[in-house]
Amino acid sequence: DVKVTQSSRYLVKRTGEKVFLECVQDMDHENMFWYRQDPGLGLRLIYFSYDVKMKEKGDIPEGYSVSREKKERFSLILESASTNQTSMYLCASRPQGSYEQYFGPGTRLTVT
Amino acid sequence: AQKITQTQPGMFVQEKEAVTLDCTYDTSDQSYGLFWYKQPSSGEMIFLIYQGSYDEQNATEGRYSLNFQKARKSANLVISASQLGDSAMYFCAMRETNQAGTALIFGKGTTLSVSS
Protein backbone atom coordinates (compact mmCIF):
# COMPACT_ATOMS: atom_id res chain seq x y z
CA ASP A 1 0.00 0.00 0.00
CA VAL A 2 1.08 3.52 -0.72
CA LYS A 3 1.90 5.42 2.40
CA VAL A 4 2.09 9.19 2.70
CA THR A 5 2.99 10.43 6.15
CA GLN A 6 3.01 13.92 7.61
CA SER A 7 5.18 14.88 10.53
CA SER A 8 2.39 16.08 12.84
CA ARG A 9 -1.38 15.71 13.04
CA TYR A 10 -1.74 18.84 15.16
CA LEU A 11 0.58 21.80 15.49
CA VAL A 12 0.29 25.07 17.39
CA LYS A 13 2.68 27.91 16.55
CA ARG A 14 2.99 31.58 17.38
CA THR A 15 2.72 34.46 14.93
CA GLY A 16 6.08 35.18 13.32
CA GLU A 17 7.56 31.72 13.89
CA LYS A 18 9.12 29.76 11.06
CA VAL A 19 7.14 26.56 10.55
CA PHE A 20 8.15 23.38 8.74
CA LEU A 21 5.57 20.83 7.64
CA GLU A 22 7.12 17.59 6.44
CA CYS A 23 5.68 15.04 4.07
CA VAL A 24 7.23 11.67 3.22
CA GLN A 25 6.03 9.07 0.72
CA ASP A 26 7.39 5.56 0.43
CA MET A 27 6.42 4.66 -3.15
CA ASP A 28 9.04 6.48 -5.20
CA HIS A 29 6.45 8.87 -6.66
CA GLU A 30 7.77 11.67 -8.85
CA ASN A 31 5.02 14.18 -8.08
CA MET A 32 4.18 15.66 -4.70
CA PHE A 33 1.67 18.32 -3.69
CA TRP A 34 0.73 20.60 -0.82
CA TYR A 35 -2.87 21.75 -0.35
CA ARG A 36 -4.61 23.72 2.33
CA GLN A 37 -8.21 23.01 3.24
CA ASP A 38 -10.55 25.60 4.73
CA PRO A 39 -14.28 25.28 5.47
CA GLY A 40 -16.36 26.37 2.52
CA LEU A 41 -13.33 26.68 0.25
CA GLY A 42 -12.40 23.07 -0.42
CA LEU A 43 -8.78 22.19 -1.12
CA ARG A 44 -6.53 24.75 -2.71
CA LEU A 45 -3.15 23.95 -4.21
CA ILE A 46 -0.21 25.77 -2.63
CA TYR A 47 2.80 24.23 -4.43
CA PHE A 48 3.68 21.07 -6.24
CA SER A 49 6.87 19.35 -7.30
CA TYR A 50 7.39 16.99 -10.23
CA ASP A 51 10.99 16.09 -9.49
CA VAL A 52 13.77 16.58 -6.97
CA LYS A 53 14.63 20.27 -6.61
CA MET A 54 11.78 21.22 -8.97
CA LYS A 55 8.75 23.18 -7.78
CA GLU A 56 5.80 24.96 -9.26
CA LYS A 57 3.44 27.49 -7.68
CA GLY A 58 -0.14 26.51 -7.25
CA ASP A 59 -3.12 28.79 -6.74
CA ILE A 60 -2.14 30.28 -3.36
CA PRO A 61 1.66 30.26 -2.94
CA GLU A 62 1.93 33.60 -1.12
CA GLY A 63 3.46 33.26 2.33
CA TYR A 64 4.76 29.75 1.64
CA SER A 65 7.85 28.13 0.21
CA VAL A 66 8.77 24.49 -0.40
CA SER A 67 11.80 22.27 -0.50
CA ARG A 68 12.38 18.95 -2.23
CA GLU A 69 15.94 17.78 -1.71
CA LYS A 70 15.09 14.07 -1.83
CA LYS A 71 12.49 12.30 -3.92
CA GLU A 72 10.55 10.96 -0.96
CA ARG A 73 10.32 14.17 1.04
CA PHE A 74 8.47 17.42 0.30
CA SER A 75 8.55 20.18 2.90
CA LEU A 76 6.23 23.15 3.21
CA ILE A 77 7.73 26.19 4.93
CA LEU A 78 5.92 29.12 6.47
CA GLU A 79 8.69 31.71 6.73
CA SER A 80 6.77 33.87 9.22
CA ALA A 81 3.52 32.29 10.33
CA SER A 82 0.43 34.46 10.45
CA THR A 83 -3.01 33.80 11.93
CA ASN A 84 -4.57 33.57 8.45
CA GLN A 85 -2.44 30.50 7.84
CA THR A 86 -4.37 28.57 10.45
CA SER A 87 -5.72 25.70 8.41
CA MET A 88 -5.60 21.99 7.60
CA TYR A 89 -2.63 21.15 5.38
CA LEU A 90 -2.75 18.07 3.19
CA CYS A 91 0.15 16.50 1.34
CA ALA A 92 -0.30 14.16 -1.63
CA SER A 93 1.85 12.20 -4.02
CA ARG A 94 1.27 10.75 -7.47
CA PRO A 95 3.36 8.49 -9.69
CA GLN A 96 4.26 9.59 -13.17
CA GLY A 97 1.76 8.31 -15.74
CA SER A 98 -1.07 7.94 -13.24
CA TYR A 99 -3.79 10.38 -12.32
CA GLU A 100 -4.66 9.21 -8.82
CA GLN A 101 -3.22 11.20 -5.95
CA TYR A 102 -2.54 9.57 -2.59
CA PHE A 103 -3.06 11.79 0.42
CA GLY A 104 -1.47 11.96 3.82
CA PRO A 105 -3.54 12.25 7.03
CA GLY A 106 -3.23 16.04 7.18
CA THR A 107 -1.73 18.50 9.67
CA ARG A 108 -4.06 20.85 11.48
CA LEU A 109 -2.02 23.99 12.09
CA THR A 110 -3.12 26.70 14.49
CA VAL A 111 -1.24 30.00 14.54
CA THR A 112 -1.92 32.14 17.61
CA ALA B 1 -9.64 28.80 -16.20
CA GLN B 2 -10.76 25.42 -15.06
CA LYS B 3 -13.36 25.29 -12.34
CA ILE B 4 -15.30 22.74 -10.30
CA THR B 5 -18.69 23.62 -8.79
CA GLN B 6 -20.47 21.67 -6.07
CA THR B 7 -23.70 23.47 -5.27
CA GLN B 8 -24.92 21.29 -2.37
CA PRO B 9 -23.25 22.25 0.92
CA GLY B 10 -25.08 19.44 2.72
CA MET B 11 -27.19 16.42 1.87
CA PHE B 12 -29.26 14.22 4.16
CA VAL B 13 -30.32 10.67 3.36
CA GLN B 14 -31.60 7.61 5.18
CA GLU B 15 -29.81 4.28 5.23
CA LYS B 16 -30.36 2.11 2.15
CA GLU B 17 -31.50 5.03 0.04
CA ALA B 18 -29.59 6.16 -3.05
CA VAL B 19 -28.14 9.67 -3.15
CA THR B 20 -26.71 11.85 -5.93
CA LEU B 21 -24.03 14.43 -5.24
CA ASP B 22 -23.80 17.10 -7.92
CA CYS B 23 -20.68 18.31 -9.66
CA THR B 24 -20.31 20.56 -12.67
CA TYR B 25 -17.06 21.58 -14.26
CA ASP B 26 -15.70 24.09 -16.70
CA THR B 27 -12.72 23.48 -18.96
CA SER B 28 -11.62 24.22 -22.50
CA ASP B 29 -9.41 21.13 -22.63
CA GLN B 30 -10.48 18.16 -24.75
CA SER B 31 -8.66 15.68 -22.54
CA TYR B 32 -9.43 15.84 -18.85
CA GLY B 33 -10.31 13.61 -15.94
CA LEU B 34 -12.76 13.84 -13.07
CA PHE B 35 -12.39 12.38 -9.60
CA TRP B 36 -14.42 11.93 -6.47
CA TYR B 37 -12.81 11.76 -3.05
CA LYS B 38 -14.35 11.03 0.34
CA GLN B 39 -13.11 12.68 3.53
CA PRO B 40 -14.44 11.19 6.79
CA SER B 41 -14.23 13.14 10.04
CA SER B 42 -10.79 11.62 10.67
CA GLY B 43 -9.46 13.81 7.83
CA GLU B 44 -7.88 11.41 5.35
CA MET B 45 -8.83 11.76 1.68
CA ILE B 46 -10.04 8.51 0.16
CA PHE B 47 -10.12 8.09 -3.62
CA LEU B 48 -13.50 6.76 -4.80
CA ILE B 49 -13.78 6.89 -8.56
CA TYR B 50 -12.27 8.33 -11.76
CA GLN B 51 -13.76 9.21 -15.15
CA GLY B 52 -11.69 10.16 -18.19
CA SER B 53 -13.18 12.53 -20.73
CA TYR B 54 -12.83 9.96 -23.51
CA ASP B 55 -14.27 7.07 -21.51
CA GLU B 56 -17.47 5.99 -23.20
CA GLN B 57 -18.91 4.16 -20.22
CA ASN B 58 -19.76 5.74 -16.91
CA ALA B 59 -17.28 4.68 -14.23
CA THR B 60 -18.47 2.37 -11.47
CA GLU B 61 -16.77 1.11 -8.30
CA GLY B 62 -18.97 -1.03 -6.11
CA ARG B 63 -21.76 1.15 -4.73
CA TYR B 64 -20.32 4.25 -6.38
CA SER B 65 -21.04 5.30 -9.93
CA LEU B 66 -20.26 8.47 -11.80
CA ASN B 67 -23.03 9.88 -13.97
CA PHE B 68 -20.94 11.60 -16.65
CA GLN B 69 -22.80 13.94 -18.98
CA LYS B 70 -20.18 15.54 -21.17
CA ALA B 71 -22.44 17.96 -23.05
CA ARG B 72 -23.78 19.31 -19.77
CA LYS B 73 -20.31 19.27 -18.17
CA SER B 74 -21.55 17.37 -15.18
CA ALA B 75 -20.02 14.46 -13.27
CA ASN B 76 -22.42 13.54 -10.49
CA LEU B 77 -21.58 10.85 -7.94
CA VAL B 78 -24.30 8.32 -7.24
CA ILE B 79 -24.10 6.26 -4.06
CA SER B 80 -26.52 3.35 -4.03
CA ALA B 81 -27.84 1.83 -0.80
CA SER B 82 -26.33 4.40 1.57
CA GLN B 83 -24.67 3.20 4.76
CA LEU B 84 -23.98 5.01 8.03
CA GLY B 85 -20.28 4.86 7.20
CA ASP B 86 -20.91 6.97 4.09
CA SER B 87 -21.36 10.02 6.29
CA ALA B 88 -18.47 12.25 5.26
CA MET B 89 -17.49 15.19 3.11
CA TYR B 90 -17.25 14.46 -0.62
CA PHE B 91 -15.09 16.36 -3.06
CA CYS B 92 -15.27 16.45 -6.82
CA ALA B 93 -11.96 17.24 -8.54
CA MET B 94 -10.57 17.67 -12.04
CA ARG B 95 -7.03 17.20 -13.22
CA GLU B 96 -5.47 20.32 -14.59
CA THR B 97 -2.46 20.12 -16.87
CA ASN B 98 -0.04 22.89 -17.62
CA GLN B 99 3.47 22.86 -18.99
CA ALA B 100 4.89 21.90 -15.60
CA GLY B 101 2.72 18.96 -14.81
CA THR B 102 -0.65 17.86 -13.62
CA ALA B 103 -2.43 18.84 -10.43
CA LEU B 104 -5.99 18.54 -9.20
CA ILE B 105 -8.43 21.36 -8.66
CA PHE B 106 -11.18 20.69 -6.15
CA GLY B 107 -14.72 21.81 -5.56
CA LYS B 108 -15.80 23.14 -2.18
CA GLY B 109 -17.28 19.83 -1.11
CA THR B 110 -20.63 18.40 -0.04
CA THR B 111 -21.26 17.05 3.45
CA LEU B 112 -23.34 13.87 3.36
CA SER B 113 -25.18 12.76 6.48
CA VAL B 114 -26.70 9.27 6.55
CA SER B 115 -29.20 8.49 9.29
CA SER B 116 -30.71 5.20 10.45
Short mmCIF file of N, CA, C and O in Angstrom, two decimals, chain A:
data_model
loop_
_atom_site.label_atom_id
_atom_site.label_comp_id
_atom_site.label_asym_id
_atom_site.label_seq_id
_atom_site.Cartn_x
_atom_site.Cartn_y
_atom_site.Cartn_z
N ASP A 1 0.84 -1.20 0.00
CA ASP A 1 0.00 0.00 0.00
C ASP A 1 0.87 1.25 0.00
O ASP A 1 1.90 1.29 0.63
N VAL A 2 0.39 2.24 -0.72
CA VAL A 2 1.08 3.52 -0.72
C VAL A 2 0.92 4.18 0.63
O VAL A 2 -0.15 4.15 1.21
N LYS A 3 2.02 4.73 1.13
CA LYS A 3 1.90 5.42 2.40
C LYS A 3 2.47 6.83 2.27
O LYS A 3 3.62 7.02 1.85
N VAL A 4 1.65 7.80 2.63
CA VAL A 4 2.09 9.19 2.70
C VAL A 4 1.94 9.62 4.15
O VAL A 4 0.85 9.53 4.71
N THR A 5 3.05 10.03 4.75
CA THR A 5 2.99 10.43 6.15
C THR A 5 3.32 11.91 6.28
O THR A 5 4.10 12.47 5.50
N GLN A 6 2.74 12.53 7.29
CA GLN A 6 3.01 13.92 7.61
C GLN A 6 3.49 13.99 9.04
O GLN A 6 3.03 13.23 9.89
N SER A 7 4.42 14.91 9.28
CA SER A 7 5.18 14.88 10.53
C SER A 7 4.31 15.07 11.77
O SER A 7 4.60 14.52 12.82
N SER A 8 3.24 15.84 11.67
CA SER A 8 2.39 16.08 12.84
C SER A 8 0.93 16.06 12.43
O SER A 8 0.60 16.47 11.33
N ARG A 9 0.06 15.59 13.31
CA ARG A 9 -1.38 15.71 13.04
C ARG A 9 -1.90 17.07 13.51
O ARG A 9 -2.78 17.64 12.89
N TYR A 10 -1.33 17.55 14.61
CA TYR A 10 -1.74 18.84 15.16
C TYR A 10 -0.50 19.63 15.51
O TYR A 10 0.48 19.08 16.02
N LEU A 11 -0.57 20.93 15.23
CA LEU A 11 0.58 21.80 15.49
C LEU A 11 0.05 23.16 15.91
O LEU A 11 -0.88 23.70 15.30
N VAL A 12 0.64 23.72 16.96
CA VAL A 12 0.29 25.07 17.39
C VAL A 12 1.55 25.91 17.38
O VAL A 12 2.56 25.55 18.01
N LYS A 13 1.51 27.03 16.67
CA LYS A 13 2.68 27.91 16.55
C LYS A 13 2.26 29.35 16.82
O LYS A 13 1.08 29.70 16.74
N ARG A 14 3.26 30.16 17.12
CA ARG A 14 2.99 31.58 17.38
C ARG A 14 3.23 32.41 16.12
O ARG A 14 4.05 32.04 15.26
N THR A 15 2.54 33.52 16.04
CA THR A 15 2.72 34.46 14.93
C THR A 15 4.18 34.84 14.82
O THR A 15 4.84 35.13 15.82
N GLY A 16 4.69 34.81 13.57
CA GLY A 16 6.08 35.18 13.32
C GLY A 16 7.06 34.02 13.34
O GLY A 16 8.20 34.17 12.89
N GLU A 17 6.66 32.88 13.85
CA GLU A 17 7.56 31.72 13.89
C GLU A 17 7.75 31.16 12.50
O GLU A 17 6.87 31.25 11.64
N LYS A 18 8.88 30.51 12.29
CA LYS A 18 9.12 29.76 11.06
C LYS A 18 8.61 28.34 11.29
O LYS A 18 8.95 27.71 12.29
N VAL A 19 7.79 27.85 10.37
CA VAL A 19 7.14 26.56 10.55
C VAL A 19 7.50 25.64 9.40
O VAL A 19 7.47 26.04 8.23
N PHE A 20 7.85 24.41 9.74
CA PHE A 20 8.15 23.38 8.74
C PHE A 20 7.11 22.27 8.83
O PHE A 20 6.92 21.69 9.89
N LEU A 21 6.47 21.98 7.72
CA LEU A 21 5.57 20.83 7.64
C LEU A 21 6.23 19.82 6.70
O LEU A 21 6.56 20.15 5.57
N GLU A 22 6.41 18.60 7.22
CA GLU A 22 7.12 17.59 6.44
C GLU A 22 6.17 16.54 5.90
O GLU A 22 5.22 16.13 6.58
N CYS A 23 6.46 16.09 4.71
CA CYS A 23 5.68 15.04 4.07
C CYS A 23 6.64 14.02 3.47
O CYS A 23 7.58 14.39 2.78
N VAL A 24 6.37 12.75 3.75
CA VAL A 24 7.23 11.67 3.22
C VAL A 24 6.34 10.61 2.58
O VAL A 24 5.34 10.21 3.16
N GLN A 25 6.75 10.17 1.38
CA GLN A 25 6.03 9.07 0.72
C GLN A 25 7.03 7.94 0.43
O GLN A 25 8.19 8.18 0.16
N ASP A 26 6.50 6.72 0.50
CA ASP A 26 7.39 5.56 0.43
C ASP A 26 7.25 4.79 -0.88
O ASP A 26 7.67 3.63 -0.96
N MET A 27 6.68 5.40 -1.91
CA MET A 27 6.42 4.66 -3.15
C MET A 27 7.17 5.22 -4.35
O MET A 27 6.80 4.95 -5.48
N ASP A 28 8.20 6.02 -4.11
CA ASP A 28 9.04 6.48 -5.20
C ASP A 28 8.25 7.31 -6.23
O ASP A 28 8.56 7.31 -7.42
N HIS A 29 7.25 8.04 -5.76
CA HIS A 29 6.45 8.87 -6.66
C HIS A 29 7.21 10.12 -7.07
O HIS A 29 7.88 10.75 -6.24
N GLU A 30 7.08 10.48 -8.35
CA GLU A 30 7.77 11.67 -8.85
C GLU A 30 7.09 12.96 -8.38
O GLU A 30 7.75 13.97 -8.15
N ASN A 31 5.78 12.95 -8.32
CA ASN A 31 5.02 14.18 -8.08
C ASN A 31 4.54 14.26 -6.64
O ASN A 31 4.02 13.29 -6.10
N MET A 32 4.69 15.43 -6.05
CA MET A 32 4.18 15.66 -4.70
C MET A 32 3.51 17.02 -4.63
O MET A 32 3.87 17.94 -5.38
N PHE A 33 2.54 17.15 -3.72
CA PHE A 33 1.67 18.32 -3.69
C PHE A 33 1.41 18.76 -2.25
O PHE A 33 1.33 17.92 -1.35
N TRP A 34 1.23 20.05 -2.07
CA TRP A 34 0.73 20.60 -0.82
C TRP A 34 -0.54 21.38 -1.07
O TRP A 34 -0.59 22.25 -1.96
N TYR A 35 -1.60 21.05 -0.30
CA TYR A 35 -2.87 21.75 -0.35
C TYR A 35 -3.17 22.30 1.03
O TYR A 35 -2.74 21.76 2.04
N ARG A 36 -3.99 23.35 1.07
CA ARG A 36 -4.61 23.72 2.33
C ARG A 36 -6.13 23.60 2.15
O ARG A 36 -6.67 23.84 1.07
N GLN A 37 -6.76 23.21 3.26
CA GLN A 37 -8.21 23.01 3.24
C GLN A 37 -8.86 23.89 4.28
O GLN A 37 -8.52 23.84 5.46
N ASP A 38 -9.82 24.71 3.85
CA ASP A 38 -10.55 25.60 4.73
C ASP A 38 -12.04 25.39 4.52
O ASP A 38 -12.48 25.15 3.39
N PRO A 39 -12.82 25.49 5.59
CA PRO A 39 -14.28 25.28 5.47
C PRO A 39 -14.89 26.19 4.41
O PRO A 39 -14.63 27.39 4.37
N GLY A 40 -15.68 25.59 3.55
CA GLY A 40 -16.36 26.37 2.52
C GLY A 40 -15.52 26.70 1.32
O GLY A 40 -16.02 27.26 0.34
N LEU A 41 -14.23 26.37 1.37
CA LEU A 41 -13.33 26.68 0.25
C LEU A 41 -12.76 25.44 -0.42
O LEU A 41 -12.10 25.54 -1.46
N GLY A 42 -12.95 24.29 0.16
CA GLY A 42 -12.40 23.07 -0.42
C GLY A 42 -10.90 23.01 -0.25
O GLY A 42 -10.33 23.62 0.66
N LEU A 43 -10.24 22.28 -1.14
CA LEU A 43 -8.78 22.19 -1.12
C LEU A 43 -8.21 23.12 -2.17
O LEU A 43 -8.68 23.15 -3.31
N ARG A 44 -7.19 23.85 -1.77
CA ARG A 44 -6.53 24.75 -2.71
C ARG A 44 -5.04 24.41 -2.77
O ARG A 44 -4.41 24.20 -1.74
N LEU A 45 -4.52 24.37 -3.99
CA LEU A 45 -3.15 23.95 -4.21
C LEU A 45 -2.18 25.08 -3.87
O LEU A 45 -2.30 26.19 -4.40
N ILE A 46 -1.20 24.77 -3.03
CA ILE A 46 -0.21 25.77 -2.63
C ILE A 46 1.01 25.68 -3.56
O ILE A 46 1.42 26.64 -4.20
N TYR A 47 1.64 24.50 -3.59
CA TYR A 47 2.80 24.23 -4.43
C TYR A 47 2.76 22.77 -4.84
O TYR A 47 2.17 21.93 -4.15
N PHE A 48 3.42 22.46 -5.93
CA PHE A 48 3.68 21.07 -6.24
C PHE A 48 5.07 20.91 -6.82
O PHE A 48 5.72 21.88 -7.23
N SER A 49 5.52 19.67 -6.83
CA SER A 49 6.87 19.35 -7.30
C SER A 49 6.79 18.10 -8.17
O SER A 49 6.15 17.12 -7.79
N TYR A 50 7.43 18.14 -9.33
CA TYR A 50 7.39 16.99 -10.23
C TYR A 50 8.73 16.27 -10.32
O TYR A 50 8.87 15.31 -11.07
N ASP A 51 9.69 16.76 -9.52
CA ASP A 51 10.99 16.09 -9.49
C ASP A 51 11.81 16.70 -8.37
O ASP A 51 11.47 17.79 -7.86
N VAL A 52 12.88 16.04 -8.01
CA VAL A 52 13.77 16.58 -6.97
C VAL A 52 14.25 17.97 -7.38
O VAL A 52 14.60 18.19 -8.54
N LYS A 53 14.20 18.88 -6.43
CA LYS A 53 14.63 20.27 -6.61
C LYS A 53 13.75 21.07 -7.57
O LYS A 53 14.04 22.24 -7.83
N MET A 54 12.68 20.49 -8.08
CA MET A 54 11.78 21.22 -8.97
C MET A 54 10.51 21.57 -8.21
O MET A 54 9.99 20.76 -7.43
N LYS A 55 9.98 22.77 -8.45
CA LYS A 55 8.75 23.18 -7.78
C LYS A 55 7.98 24.10 -8.70
O LYS A 55 8.55 24.79 -9.55
N GLU A 56 6.68 24.09 -8.51
CA GLU A 56 5.80 24.96 -9.26
C GLU A 56 4.77 25.56 -8.31
O GLU A 56 4.26 24.87 -7.43
N LYS A 57 4.46 26.83 -8.51
CA LYS A 57 3.44 27.49 -7.68
C LYS A 57 2.07 26.98 -8.05
O LYS A 57 1.77 26.73 -9.23
N GLY A 58 1.25 26.84 -7.03
CA GLY A 58 -0.14 26.51 -7.25
C GLY A 58 -0.99 27.78 -7.24
O GLY A 58 -0.55 28.85 -7.66
N ASP A 59 -2.19 27.66 -6.71
CA ASP A 59 -3.12 28.79 -6.74
C ASP A 59 -2.87 29.81 -5.64
O ASP A 59 -3.20 30.98 -5.79
N ILE A 60 -2.30 29.36 -4.52
CA ILE A 60 -2.14 30.28 -3.36
C ILE A 60 -0.75 30.14 -2.75
O ILE A 60 -0.61 29.79 -1.59
N PRO A 61 0.31 30.46 -3.47
CA PRO A 61 1.66 30.26 -2.94
C PRO A 61 2.15 31.35 -1.97
O PRO A 61 3.16 31.17 -1.29
N GLU A 62 1.44 32.46 -1.90
CA GLU A 62 1.93 33.60 -1.12
C GLU A 62 2.06 33.22 0.35
O GLU A 62 1.12 32.69 0.96
N GLY A 63 3.21 33.53 0.92
CA GLY A 63 3.46 33.26 2.33
C GLY A 63 4.04 31.88 2.60
O GLY A 63 4.32 31.54 3.75
N TYR A 64 4.24 31.12 1.52
CA TYR A 64 4.76 29.75 1.64
C TYR A 64 5.96 29.56 0.74
O TYR A 64 6.10 30.22 -0.29
N SER A 65 6.82 28.62 1.11
CA SER A 65 7.85 28.13 0.21
C SER A 65 7.94 26.62 0.40
O SER A 65 7.32 26.07 1.33
N VAL A 66 8.66 25.95 -0.48
CA VAL A 66 8.77 24.49 -0.40
C VAL A 66 10.20 24.07 -0.67
O VAL A 66 11.01 24.83 -1.21
N SER A 67 10.47 22.84 -0.27
CA SER A 67 11.80 22.27 -0.50
C SER A 67 11.65 20.80 -0.84
O SER A 67 10.92 20.08 -0.16
N ARG A 68 12.36 20.37 -1.89
CA ARG A 68 12.38 18.95 -2.23
C ARG A 68 13.81 18.56 -2.59
O ARG A 68 14.21 18.59 -3.74
N GLU A 69 14.54 18.18 -1.55
CA GLU A 69 15.94 17.78 -1.71
C GLU A 69 16.09 16.28 -2.00
O GLU A 69 17.06 15.85 -2.62
N LYS A 70 15.10 15.50 -1.56
CA LYS A 70 15.09 14.07 -1.83
C LYS A 70 13.74 13.70 -2.41
O LYS A 70 12.72 14.35 -2.12
N LYS A 71 13.71 12.66 -3.20
CA LYS A 71 12.49 12.30 -3.92
C LYS A 71 11.33 12.00 -2.97
O LYS A 71 10.19 12.32 -3.26
N GLU A 72 11.63 11.40 -1.83
CA GLU A 72 10.55 10.96 -0.96
C GLU A 72 10.01 12.04 -0.04
O GLU A 72 9.00 11.83 0.62
N ARG A 73 10.68 13.17 0.02
CA ARG A 73 10.32 14.17 1.04
C ARG A 73 10.01 15.53 0.40
O ARG A 73 10.77 16.04 -0.42
N PHE A 74 8.89 16.11 0.82
CA PHE A 74 8.47 17.42 0.30
C PHE A 74 8.05 18.26 1.49
O PHE A 74 7.12 17.91 2.22
N SER A 75 8.77 19.35 1.72
CA SER A 75 8.55 20.18 2.90
C SER A 75 7.84 21.46 2.53
O SER A 75 8.18 22.10 1.52
N LEU A 76 6.91 21.86 3.35
CA LEU A 76 6.23 23.15 3.21
C LEU A 76 6.73 24.05 4.32
O LEU A 76 6.76 23.65 5.49
N ILE A 77 7.12 25.26 3.96
CA ILE A 77 7.73 26.19 4.93
C ILE A 77 6.90 27.46 4.99
O ILE A 77 6.58 28.06 3.96
N LEU A 78 6.54 27.82 6.22
CA LEU A 78 5.92 29.12 6.47
C LEU A 78 7.02 29.99 7.07
O LEU A 78 7.42 29.77 8.21
N GLU A 79 7.52 30.93 6.30
CA GLU A 79 8.69 31.71 6.73
C GLU A 79 8.39 32.53 7.99
O GLU A 79 9.23 32.64 8.87
N SER A 80 7.18 33.08 8.07
CA SER A 80 6.77 33.87 9.22
C SER A 80 5.27 33.67 9.40
O SER A 80 4.47 34.32 8.73
N ALA A 81 4.92 32.71 10.23
CA ALA A 81 3.52 32.29 10.33
C ALA A 81 2.61 33.45 10.72
O ALA A 81 2.96 34.29 11.57
N SER A 82 1.44 33.45 10.11
CA SER A 82 0.43 34.46 10.45
C SER A 82 -0.88 33.74 10.78
O SER A 82 -1.09 32.58 10.41
N THR A 83 -1.76 34.44 11.48
CA THR A 83 -3.01 33.80 11.93
C THR A 83 -3.87 33.33 10.74
O THR A 83 -4.60 32.35 10.86
N ASN A 84 -3.75 34.00 9.60
CA ASN A 84 -4.57 33.57 8.45
C ASN A 84 -4.01 32.32 7.77
O ASN A 84 -4.58 31.85 6.77
N GLN A 85 -2.94 31.78 8.32
CA GLN A 85 -2.44 30.50 7.84
C GLN A 85 -2.89 29.33 8.72
O GLN A 85 -2.49 28.19 8.52
N THR A 86 -3.72 29.64 9.68
CA THR A 86 -4.37 28.57 10.45
C THR A 86 -5.27 27.79 9.51
O THR A 86 -6.17 28.36 8.88
N SER A 87 -5.02 26.50 9.41
CA SER A 87 -5.72 25.70 8.41
C SER A 87 -5.35 24.23 8.56
O SER A 87 -4.47 23.87 9.34
N MET A 88 -6.01 23.39 7.74
CA MET A 88 -5.60 21.99 7.60
C MET A 88 -4.72 21.91 6.35
O MET A 88 -5.10 22.41 5.28
N TYR A 89 -3.55 21.29 6.50
CA TYR A 89 -2.63 21.15 5.38
C TYR A 89 -2.53 19.67 4.98
O TYR A 89 -2.26 18.80 5.81
N LEU A 90 -2.75 19.43 3.71
CA LEU A 90 -2.75 18.07 3.19
C LEU A 90 -1.65 17.91 2.15
O LEU A 90 -1.52 18.73 1.24
N CYS A 91 -0.89 16.85 2.30
CA CYS A 91 0.15 16.50 1.34
C CYS A 91 -0.36 15.33 0.50
O CYS A 91 -1.12 14.49 0.98
N ALA A 92 0.08 15.27 -0.76
CA ALA A 92 -0.30 14.16 -1.63
C ALA A 92 0.87 13.82 -2.54
O ALA A 92 1.75 14.64 -2.78
N SER A 93 0.85 12.59 -3.04
CA SER A 93 1.85 12.20 -4.02
C SER A 93 1.17 11.43 -5.15
O SER A 93 0.06 10.92 -4.99
N ARG A 94 1.85 11.39 -6.28
CA ARG A 94 1.27 10.75 -7.47
C ARG A 94 2.42 10.23 -8.33
O ARG A 94 3.37 10.96 -8.60
N PRO A 95 2.30 8.99 -8.79
CA PRO A 95 3.36 8.49 -9.69
C PRO A 95 3.20 9.05 -11.08
O PRO A 95 2.08 9.41 -11.50
N GLN A 96 4.31 9.13 -11.79
CA GLN A 96 4.26 9.59 -13.17
C GLN A 96 3.41 8.62 -14.00
O GLN A 96 3.47 7.41 -13.81
N GLY A 97 2.58 9.16 -14.88
CA GLY A 97 1.76 8.31 -15.74
C GLY A 97 0.44 7.89 -15.12
O GLY A 97 -0.35 7.20 -15.76
N SER A 98 0.21 8.26 -13.89
CA SER A 98 -1.07 7.94 -13.24
C SER A 98 -1.76 9.23 -12.86
O SER A 98 -1.11 10.26 -12.70
N TYR A 99 -3.06 9.18 -12.70
CA TYR A 99 -3.79 10.38 -12.32
C TYR A 99 -4.19 10.41 -10.86
O TYR A 99 -4.51 11.44 -10.31
N GLU A 100 -4.17 9.26 -10.20
CA GLU A 100 -4.66 9.21 -8.82
C GLU A 100 -3.63 9.79 -7.87
O GLU A 100 -2.45 9.43 -7.92
N GLN A 101 -4.08 10.66 -6.99
CA GLN A 101 -3.22 11.20 -5.95
C GLN A 101 -3.50 10.47 -4.64
O GLN A 101 -4.65 10.17 -4.32
N TYR A 102 -2.44 10.23 -3.89
CA TYR A 102 -2.54 9.57 -2.59
C TYR A 102 -2.25 10.61 -1.52
O TYR A 102 -1.21 11.28 -1.56
N PHE A 103 -3.15 10.72 -0.56
CA PHE A 103 -3.06 11.79 0.42
C PHE A 103 -2.53 11.29 1.76
O PHE A 103 -2.76 10.16 2.17
N GLY A 104 -1.85 12.18 2.44
CA GLY A 104 -1.47 11.96 3.82
C GLY A 104 -2.63 12.28 4.75
O GLY A 104 -3.68 12.73 4.30
N PRO A 105 -2.44 12.07 6.06
CA PRO A 105 -3.54 12.25 7.03
C PRO A 105 -3.86 13.70 7.34
O PRO A 105 -4.88 14.00 7.95
N GLY A 106 -2.98 14.62 6.93
CA GLY A 106 -3.23 16.04 7.18
C GLY A 106 -2.57 16.54 8.46
O GLY A 106 -2.36 15.78 9.41
N THR A 107 -2.23 17.80 8.47
CA THR A 107 -1.73 18.50 9.67
C THR A 107 -2.64 19.68 9.92
O THR A 107 -2.81 20.54 9.05
N ARG A 108 -3.23 19.70 11.12
CA ARG A 108 -4.06 20.85 11.48
C ARG A 108 -3.18 21.85 12.21
O ARG A 108 -2.74 21.61 13.33
N LEU A 109 -2.90 22.95 11.55
CA LEU A 109 -2.02 23.99 12.09
C LEU A 109 -2.85 25.14 12.65
O LEU A 109 -3.74 25.66 11.96
N THR A 110 -2.52 25.52 13.86
CA THR A 110 -3.12 26.70 14.49
C THR A 110 -2.01 27.70 14.77
O THR A 110 -1.01 27.36 15.41
N VAL A 111 -2.20 28.92 14.28
CA VAL A 111 -1.24 30.00 14.54
C VAL A 111 -1.90 31.02 15.46
O VAL A 111 -2.97 31.57 15.13
N THR A 112 -1.30 31.24 16.62
CA THR A 112 -1.92 32.14 17.61
C THR A 112 -1.14 33.43 17.76
O THR A 112 0.04 33.50 17.39
#
